[in-house]
Coordinates of C-alpha atoms in Angstrom, one line a residue:
M241 CA -206.7 64.6 94.2
G242 CA -208.9 65.7 97.1
N243 CA -206.2 66.6 99.6
N244 CA -206.1 69.9 101.5
A245 CA -202.9 71.5 100.1
A246 CA -201.2 74.7 101.0
F247 CA -198.4 76.5 99.2
L248 CA -195.5 78.1 101.3
S249 CA -193.3 80.7 99.6
K250 CA -192.7 84.4 99.2
I251 CA -194.2 86.2 96.1
P252 CA -193.9 89.8 95.2
K253 CA -196.8 92.1 96.0
N254 CA -197.6 93.2 92.4
A255 CA -199.9 92.2 89.5
I256 CA -197.7 89.3 88.5
G257 CA -197.6 87.9 92.0
D258 CA -201.4 88.4 92.3
A259 CA -201.8 86.4 89.0
A260 CA -199.7 83.6 90.3
I261 CA -201.7 83.4 93.5
A262 CA -205.0 83.6 91.7
T263 CA -203.9 80.6 89.6
L264 CA -203.0 78.5 92.6
K265 CA -206.3 79.5 94.3
S266 CA -208.3 78.5 91.2
L267 CA -206.9 75.0 91.7
G268 CA -208.0 74.8 95.3
V269 CA -204.6 75.5 96.8
N270 CA -204.5 77.3 100.2
C271 CA -202.4 80.4 99.8
Q272 CA -203.0 82.1 103.2
Y273 CA -199.4 81.4 104.3
I274 CA -197.6 82.9 101.3
A275 CA -195.5 85.9 102.3
R276 CA -195.8 88.9 100.1
G277 CA -193.0 91.3 99.1
G278 CA -189.6 91.4 97.5
K279 CA -188.6 92.6 94.1
R280 CA -189.7 90.0 91.5
L281 CA -191.0 86.5 90.8
G282 CA -188.3 84.1 89.7
I283 CA -188.8 82.7 86.2
Y284 CA -187.1 80.5 83.6
F285 CA -187.2 80.2 79.9
L286 CA -187.6 76.9 78.2
E287 CA -186.8 75.9 74.7
N288 CA -188.8 72.8 74.0
G289 CA -186.8 70.0 72.4
A290 CA -187.9 67.6 69.8
S291 CA -186.5 64.4 68.3
I292 CA -182.7 64.6 68.5
R293 CA -182.7 68.3 69.8
P294 CA -182.8 68.4 73.6
S295 CA -184.8 70.9 75.6
S296 CA -182.8 73.8 77.1
V297 CA -183.5 76.0 80.1
V298 CA -182.2 79.5 81.0
Y299 CA -182.8 80.6 84.6
D300 CA -183.7 84.1 85.6
R301 CA -184.0 83.9 89.4
A302 CA -181.6 86.5 90.7
D303 CA -183.1 88.6 93.5
S304 CA -186.4 86.8 93.3
S305 CA -188.6 87.2 96.4
V306 CA -188.2 83.7 97.7
T307 CA -184.4 84.0 97.6
Q308 CA -184.6 86.9 100.1
A309 CA -187.4 85.4 102.3
K310 CA -186.7 85.2 106.1
A311 CA -187.9 82.6 108.5
T312 CA -189.4 85.4 110.7
E313 CA -192.0 86.1 107.9
F314 CA -193.7 82.7 108.6
D315 CA -195.6 81.6 111.6
F316 CA -194.5 77.9 111.5
D317 CA -196.3 76.9 114.7
K318 CA -199.6 78.0 113.0
I319 CA -198.6 76.6 109.6
F320 CA -197.7 73.1 110.8
N321 CA -200.7 72.8 113.2
D322 CA -202.7 69.7 112.3
V323 CA -200.6 69.0 109.1
D324 CA -199.8 65.5 107.9
L325 CA -197.0 66.1 105.4
F326 CA -194.5 68.9 104.3
H327 CA -192.9 68.6 100.9
V328 CA -189.8 70.5 100.0
S329 CA -188.0 71.0 96.6
G330 CA -184.2 70.7 96.8
I331 CA -184.0 73.6 94.3
T332 CA -185.1 76.2 96.8
P333 CA -182.3 76.0 99.4
V334 CA -179.5 76.2 96.8
L335 CA -180.8 79.5 95.4
S336 CA -179.4 81.6 98.3
Q337 CA -178.3 81.6 101.9
D338 CA -181.6 83.1 103.0
A339 CA -183.5 80.4 101.2
A340 CA -181.3 77.7 102.8
D341 CA -181.8 79.2 106.3
L342 CA -185.5 79.4 105.7
T343 CA -185.7 75.8 104.5
L344 CA -183.8 74.4 107.4
T345 CA -185.9 76.3 109.9
A346 CA -189.1 75.0 108.2
L347 CA -187.8 71.4 108.3
K348 CA -186.9 71.7 112.0
K349 CA -190.3 73.2 112.8
A350 CA -192.1 70.5 110.8
K351 CA -190.4 67.8 112.9
E352 CA -191.2 69.6 116.1
H353 CA -194.9 69.2 115.1
S354 CA -194.4 65.5 114.2
V355 CA -195.1 66.3 110.5
T356 CA -193.8 63.8 107.9
V357 CA -191.2 65.5 105.7
S358 CA -190.8 64.7 102.0
F359 CA -187.8 66.1 100.2
D360 CA -187.1 66.0 96.4
L361 CA -183.4 66.4 95.8
N362 CA -184.2 67.9 92.4
Y363 CA -180.6 68.2 91.1
R364 CA -180.3 71.0 88.5
A365 CA -176.8 71.2 87.0
K366 CA -177.1 74.9 86.1
L367 CA -177.7 75.7 89.8
W368 CA -174.7 73.8 90.9
T369 CA -171.9 75.6 89.0
D370 CA -170.2 77.0 92.1
H371 CA -169.8 76.4 95.9
I372 CA -170.6 72.7 95.3
E373 CA -169.1 71.4 98.6
E374 CA -170.8 74.1 100.6
K375 CA -174.2 73.3 99.0
Q376 CA -173.7 69.6 99.5
Q377 CA -173.0 70.1 103.2
M378 CA -176.0 72.5 103.5
L379 CA -178.4 69.9 102.0
S380 CA -176.8 67.1 104.1
D381 CA -177.5 69.1 107.3
M382 CA -181.2 68.9 106.2
M383 CA -181.4 65.2 105.8
P384 CA -181.9 64.2 109.4
Y385 CA -185.3 65.9 109.3
V386 CA -186.4 64.0 106.1
D387 CA -188.6 60.9 106.1
I388 CA -189.4 60.4 102.4
C389 CA -186.7 61.3 99.8
F390 CA -187.1 61.5 96.1
G391 CA -183.8 60.6 94.5
N392 CA -181.2 57.8 94.1
A393 CA -177.5 57.1 94.7
R394 CA -176.5 59.4 91.8
D395 CA -178.7 62.3 93.1
A396 CA -177.3 61.7 96.6
A397 CA -173.7 61.8 95.3
K398 CA -174.4 65.1 93.4
C399 CA -176.5 66.8 96.0
L400 CA -175.2 65.4 99.3
G401 CA -171.6 64.3 98.5
Y402 CA -172.6 60.7 99.2
T403 CA -169.9 58.1 98.7
E404 CA -169.8 54.4 99.1
N405 CA -166.6 52.3 99.0
G406 CA -165.1 54.7 96.3
M407 CA -167.9 54.0 93.8
D408 CA -168.4 56.7 91.1
F409 CA -172.1 57.1 91.1
I410 CA -171.9 60.4 89.1
N411 CA -170.0 59.1 86.1
G412 CA -170.6 55.4 86.4
D413 CA -173.3 53.1 85.1
Y414 CA -176.7 54.6 86.0
S415 CA -178.3 51.2 86.6
I416 CA -175.9 50.8 89.6
C417 CA -177.3 54.0 91.1
V418 CA -180.9 52.6 91.2
D419 CA -180.3 49.0 92.1
E420 CA -181.6 47.5 95.3
T421 CA -178.3 47.4 97.1
H422 CA -177.3 51.0 96.6
M423 CA -180.8 52.4 97.0
T424 CA -181.0 50.6 100.3
N425 CA -177.6 51.8 101.4
V426 CA -178.5 55.4 100.7
M427 CA -181.8 55.1 102.5
K428 CA -180.2 53.6 105.6
H429 CA -177.3 56.0 105.6
Y430 CA -179.6 59.0 105.9
G431 CA -182.4 57.3 107.9
F432 CA -185.1 57.7 105.3
T433 CA -188.3 55.6 105.5
H434 CA -188.7 55.8 101.7
L435 CA -186.3 56.5 98.9
I436 CA -188.1 56.9 95.6
T437 CA -186.7 57.5 92.1
T438 CA -187.9 57.9 88.5
L439 CA -186.4 55.7 85.8
R440 CA -186.4 57.5 82.4
N441 CA -185.0 56.0 79.2
S442 CA -184.6 58.9 76.8
I443 CA -185.0 57.5 73.3
S444 CA -185.2 61.1 72.1
A445 CA -186.5 64.4 73.3
S446 CA -189.9 63.3 72.0
D447 CA -190.1 59.7 73.1
N448 CA -189.2 58.3 76.5
G449 CA -189.6 55.1 78.5
W450 CA -190.9 56.1 81.9
S451 CA -190.9 54.1 85.1
G452 CA -189.7 54.3 88.7
A453 CA -188.8 52.4 91.9
I454 CA -189.5 52.7 95.6
C455 CA -187.2 51.5 98.3
T456 CA -188.3 50.8 101.9
D457 CA -187.4 48.4 104.7
S458 CA -189.4 45.8 102.7
G459 CA -187.0 46.0 99.7
L460 CA -187.1 47.6 96.3
Y461 CA -190.1 47.6 94.0
H462 CA -189.9 48.5 90.3
G463 CA -193.1 49.9 88.8
R464 CA -194.7 49.6 85.4
T465 CA -193.0 51.1 82.4
Y466 CA -194.8 53.5 80.1
D467 CA -193.7 54.2 76.5
L468 CA -194.4 58.0 76.2
H469 CA -194.7 60.3 73.2
I470 CA -194.1 63.6 75.0
V471 CA -196.2 66.7 74.6
D472 CA -194.6 68.5 77.5
R473 CA -192.4 66.9 80.2
V474 CA -192.1 70.0 82.4
G475 CA -193.8 69.3 85.7
G476 CA -193.6 65.5 85.2
G477 CA -191.3 65.0 88.2
D478 CA -193.6 67.1 90.4
A479 CA -196.6 65.2 89.2
F480 CA -194.8 61.9 90.1
A481 CA -193.9 63.1 93.6
A482 CA -197.5 64.5 94.1
G483 CA -199.0 61.2 93.0
V484 CA -196.8 59.0 95.2
L485 CA -197.4 61.2 98.2
H486 CA -201.1 61.1 97.5
G487 CA -200.9 57.3 97.5
I488 CA -199.0 57.3 100.7
L489 CA -201.4 59.7 102.4
A490 CA -204.4 57.6 101.1
E491 CA -202.7 54.5 102.6
M492 CA -202.7 52.7 99.3
G493 CA -199.5 50.8 100.2
D494 CA -196.1 51.6 98.9
E495 CA -196.2 49.7 95.7
K496 CA -199.6 51.1 94.6
A497 CA -198.5 54.6 95.7
L498 CA -195.6 54.3 93.3
E499 CA -197.8 53.1 90.5
F500 CA -200.2 56.0 91.2
G501 CA -197.3 58.4 90.9
L502 CA -196.0 56.9 87.7
A503 CA -199.5 57.0 86.1
A504 CA -200.1 60.6 87.2
A505 CA -196.8 61.7 85.7
A506 CA -197.3 59.6 82.5
I507 CA -200.5 61.5 81.9
K508 CA -198.8 64.9 82.7
H509 CA -196.3 64.2 79.8
T510 CA -199.4 64.5 77.5
I511 CA -200.6 67.9 78.8
P512 CA -199.1 71.3 77.8
G513 CA -197.8 73.5 80.6
D514 CA -196.5 72.6 84.0
L515 CA -199.8 71.9 85.8
N516 CA -201.3 68.4 85.9
F517 CA -205.1 69.0 85.2
I518 CA -206.2 65.5 86.0
S519 CA -208.3 63.7 88.6
A520 CA -207.6 60.6 90.7
E521 CA -210.1 58.7 88.7
E522 CA -208.2 59.4 85.5
V523 CA -205.0 58.1 87.1
L524 CA -206.7 55.0 88.4
N525 CA -208.2 54.3 84.9
L526 CA -204.7 54.4 83.4
M527 CA -203.4 52.1 86.1
N528 CA -206.1 49.6 85.3
T529 CA -205.8 49.7 81.5
D530 CA -203.1 49.2 78.8
G531 CA -202.7 52.9 78.2
A532 CA -203.8 52.7 74.5
G533 CA -205.5 56.1 74.6
R534 CA -208.9 54.9 73.3
V535 CA -211.7 57.4 73.3
Q536 CA -213.8 57.3 76.4
R537 CA -217.5 57.4 75.2

């Protein structure tokens, strides 16, 4: 999208790690701050669903390099010098205590350097099978450093232990979790400037309705809905977050930033693999058309 982006992680110093970094570099991502070492690269196995059969994931992340990374391996004063935004996945800190400590240190350092912090709660049920209350408290301790949060009331209840007048956001009606009242309450409770959520209507594993909403002090805005026939949904959420953040950094305005993220993610659903090989121009073209997929001649 034309932004200067850097990747912060720890990757093993072997041929697999080299290949991962080479892929990132080929896409123009700055990799100079990646720590090298550890035993292995974390992976997961995906069985792609279709029609009535859902997709299924098996994680193989035990003892991966990033789960054993230490804050002392990163020069955060150098990393956050002249940086506008730091984006964090909520998956990382729940992988291990070391990963949690590293994430919290990075968040604190980012705020010391007046960097805007974006945090995607990224709830994954298979990573939350034990020590739930401890993980909720750990993530809650990170929220004072967060400006832009990707999630909604249900995500906050699952990841942060959020409660509101005894309401059951986890098992209750999903529409309640994303309405203006409760999105606003979550945003104000944690002091976010933005609370942003996707809205997915799963007709089947192959066909989804796709939309989203953004909540700020100005209220809640619902974006356009796309009817998607899915080629590969992996990476769709990351494409959405990246698109919204690009829009915010480009000062498009909150509503257009949401629409940019929705369009970017909609296109990602049509691309195999987890990387979104598109340009800002393609995203803007979709935003300005009916999405009929006509051949561009």
